[in-house]
Amino acid sequence: MARQLTPSVSCVFVCHDGAGRVLLARRGAAARDEPGRWDCGAGALEFGESFEAAVAREVWEEYRADALAIEVLGVRNVLRGEPVDSHWVAVVCAVLVDPAQTAIGEPHKFDRLDWFTPDTLPAPLHSQLAPTLELALNRLRTPAA
């Protein structure tokens, strides 16, 4: 397999219920990486697509929920491996969804969904989740003025 020499752009999203809980998915046995670990959602940005359109599409594909509100929180430069074998520019977003609407939309990637408060996060977590949650939880604790 040829080594990728340019970064990819991913829209990473932390779905929340507006009341302090976040939605996480446990990666299934067939997941691309880190099966059995809990993670937020993400997907590649398609050519010509806005961040918000990509997030709305991915939230529906992964969780079968409508994105009721989307807020871009920041950007992460994700370098994985030594030497680096994976490079992503991750646009991190918070997404308000209706908890009653959520369901696993991609059972080949995820085997469980659940809601958590910041002090009851499950284990084990995906290796990239902590910095993403830090961005999201800081924002969710401090609503916009």
PDB file of C-alpha atoms in Angstrom:
ATOM      1  CA  MET A   1       0.000   0.000   0.000  1.00  0.00           C
ATOM      2  CA  ALA A   2       1.359   3.406  -0.986  1.00  0.00           C
ATOM      3  CA  ARG A   3       2.015   5.842   1.796  1.00  0.00           C
ATOM      4  CA  GLN A   4      -0.230   8.907   1.863  1.00  0.00           C
ATOM      5  CA  LEU A   5       1.820  12.088   1.456  1.00  0.00           C
ATOM      6  CA  THR A   6      -0.876  14.737   1.884  1.00  0.00           C
ATOM      7  CA  PRO A   7      -3.166  15.309   4.869  1.00  0.00           C
ATOM      8  CA  SER A   8      -6.857  14.481   4.673  1.00  0.00           C
ATOM      9  CA  VAL A   9      -9.593  16.710   6.090  1.00  0.00           C
ATOM     10  CA  SER A  10     -12.019  15.178   8.563  1.00  0.00           C
ATOM     11  CA  CYS A  11     -15.061  16.700  10.219  1.00  0.00           C
ATOM     12  CA  VAL A  12     -15.118  15.396  13.782  1.00  0.00           C
ATOM     13  CA  PHE A  13     -18.309  15.894  15.754  1.00  0.00           C
ATOM     14  CA  VAL A  14     -19.317  15.584  19.375  1.00  0.00           C
ATOM     15  CA  CYS A  15     -23.081  15.184  19.586  1.00  0.00           C
ATOM     16  CA  HIS A  16     -24.718  16.548  22.725  1.00  0.00           C
ATOM     17  CA  ASP A  17     -28.218  16.796  24.144  1.00  0.00           C
ATOM     18  CA  GLY A  18     -28.018  20.421  25.323  1.00  0.00           C
ATOM     19  CA  ALA A  19     -28.149  19.238  28.945  1.00  0.00           C
ATOM     20  CA  GLY A  20     -24.513  18.236  29.505  1.00  0.00           C
ATOM     21  CA  ARG A  21     -24.451  14.746  28.004  1.00  0.00           C
ATOM     22  CA  VAL A  22     -22.446  13.615  24.968  1.00  0.00           C
ATOM     23  CA  LEU A  23     -23.152  10.719  22.618  1.00  0.00           C
ATOM     24  CA  LEU A  24     -20.347   8.214  22.106  1.00  0.00           C
ATOM     25  CA  ALA A  25     -20.160   5.102  19.949  1.00  0.00           C
ATOM     26  CA  ARG A  26     -18.203   1.946  20.665  1.00  0.00           C
ATOM     27  CA  ARG A  27     -16.188   0.909  17.635  1.00  0.00           C
ATOM     28  CA  GLY A  28     -17.106  -2.570  16.400  1.00  0.00           C
ATOM     29  CA  ALA A  29     -14.839  -5.461  15.463  1.00  0.00           C
ATOM     30  CA  ALA A  30     -14.764  -4.335  11.799  1.00  0.00           C
ATOM     31  CA  ALA A  31     -13.883  -0.691  12.579  1.00  0.00           C
ATOM     32  CA  ARG A  32     -10.954   0.822  10.654  1.00  0.00           C
ATOM     33  CA  ASP A  33      -8.932   1.202  13.849  1.00  0.00           C
ATOM     34  CA  GLU A  34      -9.148   0.770  17.614  1.00  0.00           C
ATOM     35  CA  PRO A  35     -12.094  -1.679  17.818  1.00  0.00           C
ATOM     36  CA  GLY A  36     -13.792  -1.845  21.210  1.00  0.00           C
ATOM     37  CA  ARG A  37     -12.920   1.765  22.034  1.00  0.00           C
ATOM     38  CA  TRP A  38     -15.451   4.546  22.528  1.00  0.00           C
ATOM     39  CA  ASP A  39     -15.321   7.496  20.161  1.00  0.00           C
ATOM     40  CA  CYS A  40     -17.270  10.462  18.862  1.00  0.00           C
ATOM     41  CA  GLY A  41     -18.263  10.648  15.208  1.00  0.00           C
ATOM     42  CA  ALA A  42     -16.211  11.749  12.216  1.00  0.00           C
ATOM     43  CA  GLY A  43     -16.109  11.636   8.470  1.00  0.00           C
ATOM     44  CA  ALA A  44     -14.135  12.905   5.521  1.00  0.00           C
ATOM     45  CA  LEU A  45     -14.937  16.283   4.049  1.00  0.00           C
ATOM     46  CA  GLU A  46     -16.046  15.812   0.449  1.00  0.00           C
ATOM     47  CA  PHE A  47     -14.934  18.152  -2.346  1.00  0.00           C
ATOM     48  CA  GLY A  48     -17.107  21.285  -2.480  1.00  0.00           C
ATOM     49  CA  GLU A  49     -18.820  20.550   0.844  1.00  0.00           C
ATOM     50  CA  SER A  50     -19.061  22.983   3.765  1.00  0.00           C
ATOM     51  CA  PHE A  51     -18.021  21.784   7.227  1.00  0.00           C
ATOM     52  CA  GLU A  52     -21.637  22.052   8.374  1.00  0.00           C
ATOM     53  CA  ALA A  53     -22.970  20.045   5.413  1.00  0.00           C
ATOM     54  CA  ALA A  54     -20.363  17.325   5.998  1.00  0.00           C
ATOM     55  CA  VAL A  55     -21.219  17.134   9.695  1.00  0.00           C
ATOM     56  CA  ALA A  56     -24.982  17.004   9.059  1.00  0.00           C
ATOM     57  CA  ARG A  57     -24.469  14.224   6.492  1.00  0.00           C
ATOM     58  CA  GLU A  58     -22.175  12.217   8.773  1.00  0.00           C
ATOM     59  CA  VAL A  59     -24.412  12.607  11.868  1.00  0.00           C
ATOM     60  CA  TRP A  60     -27.296  11.184   9.842  1.00  0.00           C
ATOM     61  CA  GLU A  61     -25.190   8.358   8.379  1.00  0.00           C
ATOM     62  CA  GLU A  62     -23.633   7.316  11.701  1.00  0.00           C
ATOM     63  CA  TYR A  63     -26.398   8.094  14.232  1.00  0.00           C
ATOM     64  CA  ARG A  64     -29.617   8.481  12.172  1.00  0.00           C
ATOM     65  CA  ALA A  65     -30.205  11.846  13.840  1.00  0.00           C
ATOM     66  CA  ASP A  66     -30.784  15.311  12.446  1.00  0.00           C
ATOM     67  CA  ALA A  67     -28.179  17.919  13.356  1.00  0.00           C
ATOM     68  CA  LEU A  68     -30.317  20.545  15.115  1.00  0.00           C
ATOM     69  CA  ALA A  69     -27.411  22.984  15.625  1.00  0.00           C
ATOM     70  CA  ILE A  70     -23.770  22.787  14.542  1.00  0.00           C
ATOM     71  CA  GLU A  71     -20.927  24.850  15.972  1.00  0.00           C
ATOM     72  CA  VAL A  72     -17.347  24.706  14.690  1.00  0.00           C
ATOM     73  CA  LEU A  73     -15.131  24.579  17.793  1.00  0.00           C
ATOM     74  CA  GLY A  74     -11.619  24.434  16.433  1.00  0.00           C
ATOM     75  CA  VAL A  75      -9.093  22.523  14.392  1.00  0.00           C
ATOM     76  CA  ARG A  76      -6.701  19.741  15.366  1.00  0.00           C
ATOM     77  CA  ASN A  77      -3.624  18.623  13.446  1.00  0.00           C
ATOM     78  CA  VAL A  78      -3.652  14.840  13.955  1.00  0.00           C
ATOM     79  CA  LEU A  79      -0.369  13.033  13.298  1.00  0.00           C
ATOM     80  CA  ARG A  80      -0.339   9.303  14.012  1.00  0.00           C
ATOM     81  CA  GLY A  81       2.507   6.816  13.955  1.00  0.00           C
ATOM     82  CA  GLU A  82       6.272   7.068  14.307  1.00  0.00           C
ATOM     83  CA  PRO A  83       7.269   7.809  11.638  1.00  0.00           C
ATOM     84  CA  VAL A  84       3.995   9.535  10.742  1.00  0.00           C
ATOM     85  CA  ASP A  85       1.807   7.231   8.649  1.00  0.00           C
ATOM     86  CA  SER A  86      -1.511   9.050   9.059  1.00  0.00           C
ATOM     87  CA  HIS A  87      -2.110  12.818   8.903  1.00  0.00           C
ATOM     88  CA  TRP A  88      -5.546  14.410   9.343  1.00  0.00           C
ATOM     89  CA  VAL A  89      -6.687  17.972   9.713  1.00  0.00           C
ATOM     90  CA  ALA A  90      -9.686  17.541  12.001  1.00  0.00           C
ATOM     91  CA  VAL A  91     -12.333  20.273  12.073  1.00  0.00           C
ATOM     92  CA  VAL A  92     -14.035  19.706  15.452  1.00  0.00           C
ATOM     93  CA  CYS A  93     -17.728  20.541  15.849  1.00  0.00           C
ATOM     94  CA  ALA A  94     -20.356  20.349  18.578  1.00  0.00           C
ATOM     95  CA  VAL A  95     -23.724  19.125  17.340  1.00  0.00           C
ATOM     96  CA  LEU A  96     -27.046  19.327  19.152  1.00  0.00           C
ATOM     97  CA  VAL A  97     -29.229  16.256  18.515  1.00  0.00           C
ATOM     98  CA  ASP A  98     -32.440  14.836  19.946  1.00  0.00           C
ATOM     99  CA  PRO A  99     -31.462  11.798  22.095  1.00  0.00           C
ATOM    100  CA  ALA A 100     -34.740  10.052  21.199  1.00  0.00           C
ATOM    101  CA  GLN A 101     -33.763  10.132  17.520  1.00  0.00           C
ATOM    102  CA  THR A 102     -30.320   8.475  17.793  1.00  0.00           C
ATOM    103  CA  ALA A 103     -29.635   4.951  16.565  1.00  0.00           C
ATOM    104  CA  ILE A 104     -26.683   3.090  15.085  1.00  0.00           C
ATOM    105  CA  GLY A 105     -26.644   3.914  11.386  1.00  0.00           C
ATOM    106  CA  GLU A 106     -23.460   2.044  10.512  1.00  0.00           C
ATOM    107  CA  PRO A 107     -23.496  -1.307  12.348  1.00  0.00           C
ATOM    108  CA  HIS A 108     -20.385  -2.403  10.457  1.00  0.00           C
ATOM    109  CA  LYS A 109     -18.456   0.363  12.281  1.00  0.00           C
ATOM    110  CA  PHE A 110     -20.191   0.638  15.671  1.00  0.00           C
ATOM    111  CA  ASP A 111     -21.776  -1.893  17.995  1.00  0.00           C
ATOM    112  CA  ARG A 112     -23.129   0.386  20.699  1.00  0.00           C
ATOM    113  CA  LEU A 113     -24.253   4.004  21.305  1.00  0.00           C
ATOM    114  CA  ASP A 114     -24.759   5.625  24.684  1.00  0.00           C
ATOM    115  CA  TRP A 115     -25.001   8.995  26.412  1.00  0.00           C
ATOM    116  CA  PHE A 116     -22.428  10.089  28.999  1.00  0.00           C
ATOM    117  CA  THR A 117     -21.726  13.027  31.258  1.00  0.00           C
ATOM    118  CA  PRO A 118     -18.133  14.317  31.424  1.00  0.00           C
ATOM    119  CA  ASP A 119     -17.622  12.563  34.767  1.00  0.00           C
ATOM    120  CA  THR A 120     -19.023   9.178  33.626  1.00  0.00           C
ATOM    121  CA  LEU A 121     -17.097   8.576  30.400  1.00  0.00           C
ATOM    122  CA  PRO A 122     -16.683   4.910  29.436  1.00  0.00           C
ATOM    123  CA  ALA A 123     -13.435   3.027  28.950  1.00  0.00           C
ATOM    124  CA  PRO A 124     -11.472   2.408  26.911  1.00  0.00           C
ATOM    125  CA  LEU A 125     -11.538   5.630  24.888  1.00  0.00           C
ATOM    126  CA  HIS A 126     -10.199   6.057  21.351  1.00  0.00           C
ATOM    127  CA  SER A 127      -6.655   7.445  21.365  1.00  0.00           C
ATOM    128  CA  GLN A 128      -7.770  10.683  19.667  1.00  0.00           C
ATOM    129  CA  LEU A 129     -10.887  11.318  21.767  1.00  0.00           C
ATOM    130  CA  ALA A 130      -9.427  13.147  24.793  1.00  0.00           C
ATOM    131  CA  PRO A 131      -8.241  16.302  22.954  1.00  0.00           C
ATOM    132  CA  THR A 132     -11.463  16.396  20.932  1.00  0.00           C
ATOM    133  CA  LEU A 133     -13.631  16.099  24.051  1.00  0.00           C
ATOM    134  CA  GLU A 134     -11.561  18.784  25.743  1.00  0.00           C
ATOM    135  CA  LEU A 135     -12.467  21.238  22.969  1.00  0.00           C
ATOM    136  CA  ALA A 136     -16.134  20.234  23.056  1.00  0.00           C
ATOM    137  CA  LEU A 137     -16.629  20.072  26.810  1.00  0.00           C
ATOM    138  CA  ASN A 138     -14.930  23.436  27.372  1.00  0.00           C
ATOM    139  CA  ARG A 139     -17.375  24.971  24.903  1.00  0.00           C
ATOM    140  CA  LEU A 140     -20.444  23.159  26.234  1.00  0.00           C
ATOM    141  CA  ARG A 141     -19.650  24.281  29.794  1.00  0.00           C
ATOM    142  CA  THR A 142     -19.337  27.886  28.591  1.00  0.00           C
ATOM    143  CA  PRO A 143     -22.338  28.720  26.389  1.00  0.00           C
ATOM    144  CA  ALA A 144     -21.942  31.464  23.783  1.00  0.00           C
ATOM    145  CA  ALA A 145     -22.840  34.955  24.896  1.00  0.00           C
TER     146      ALA A 145
END
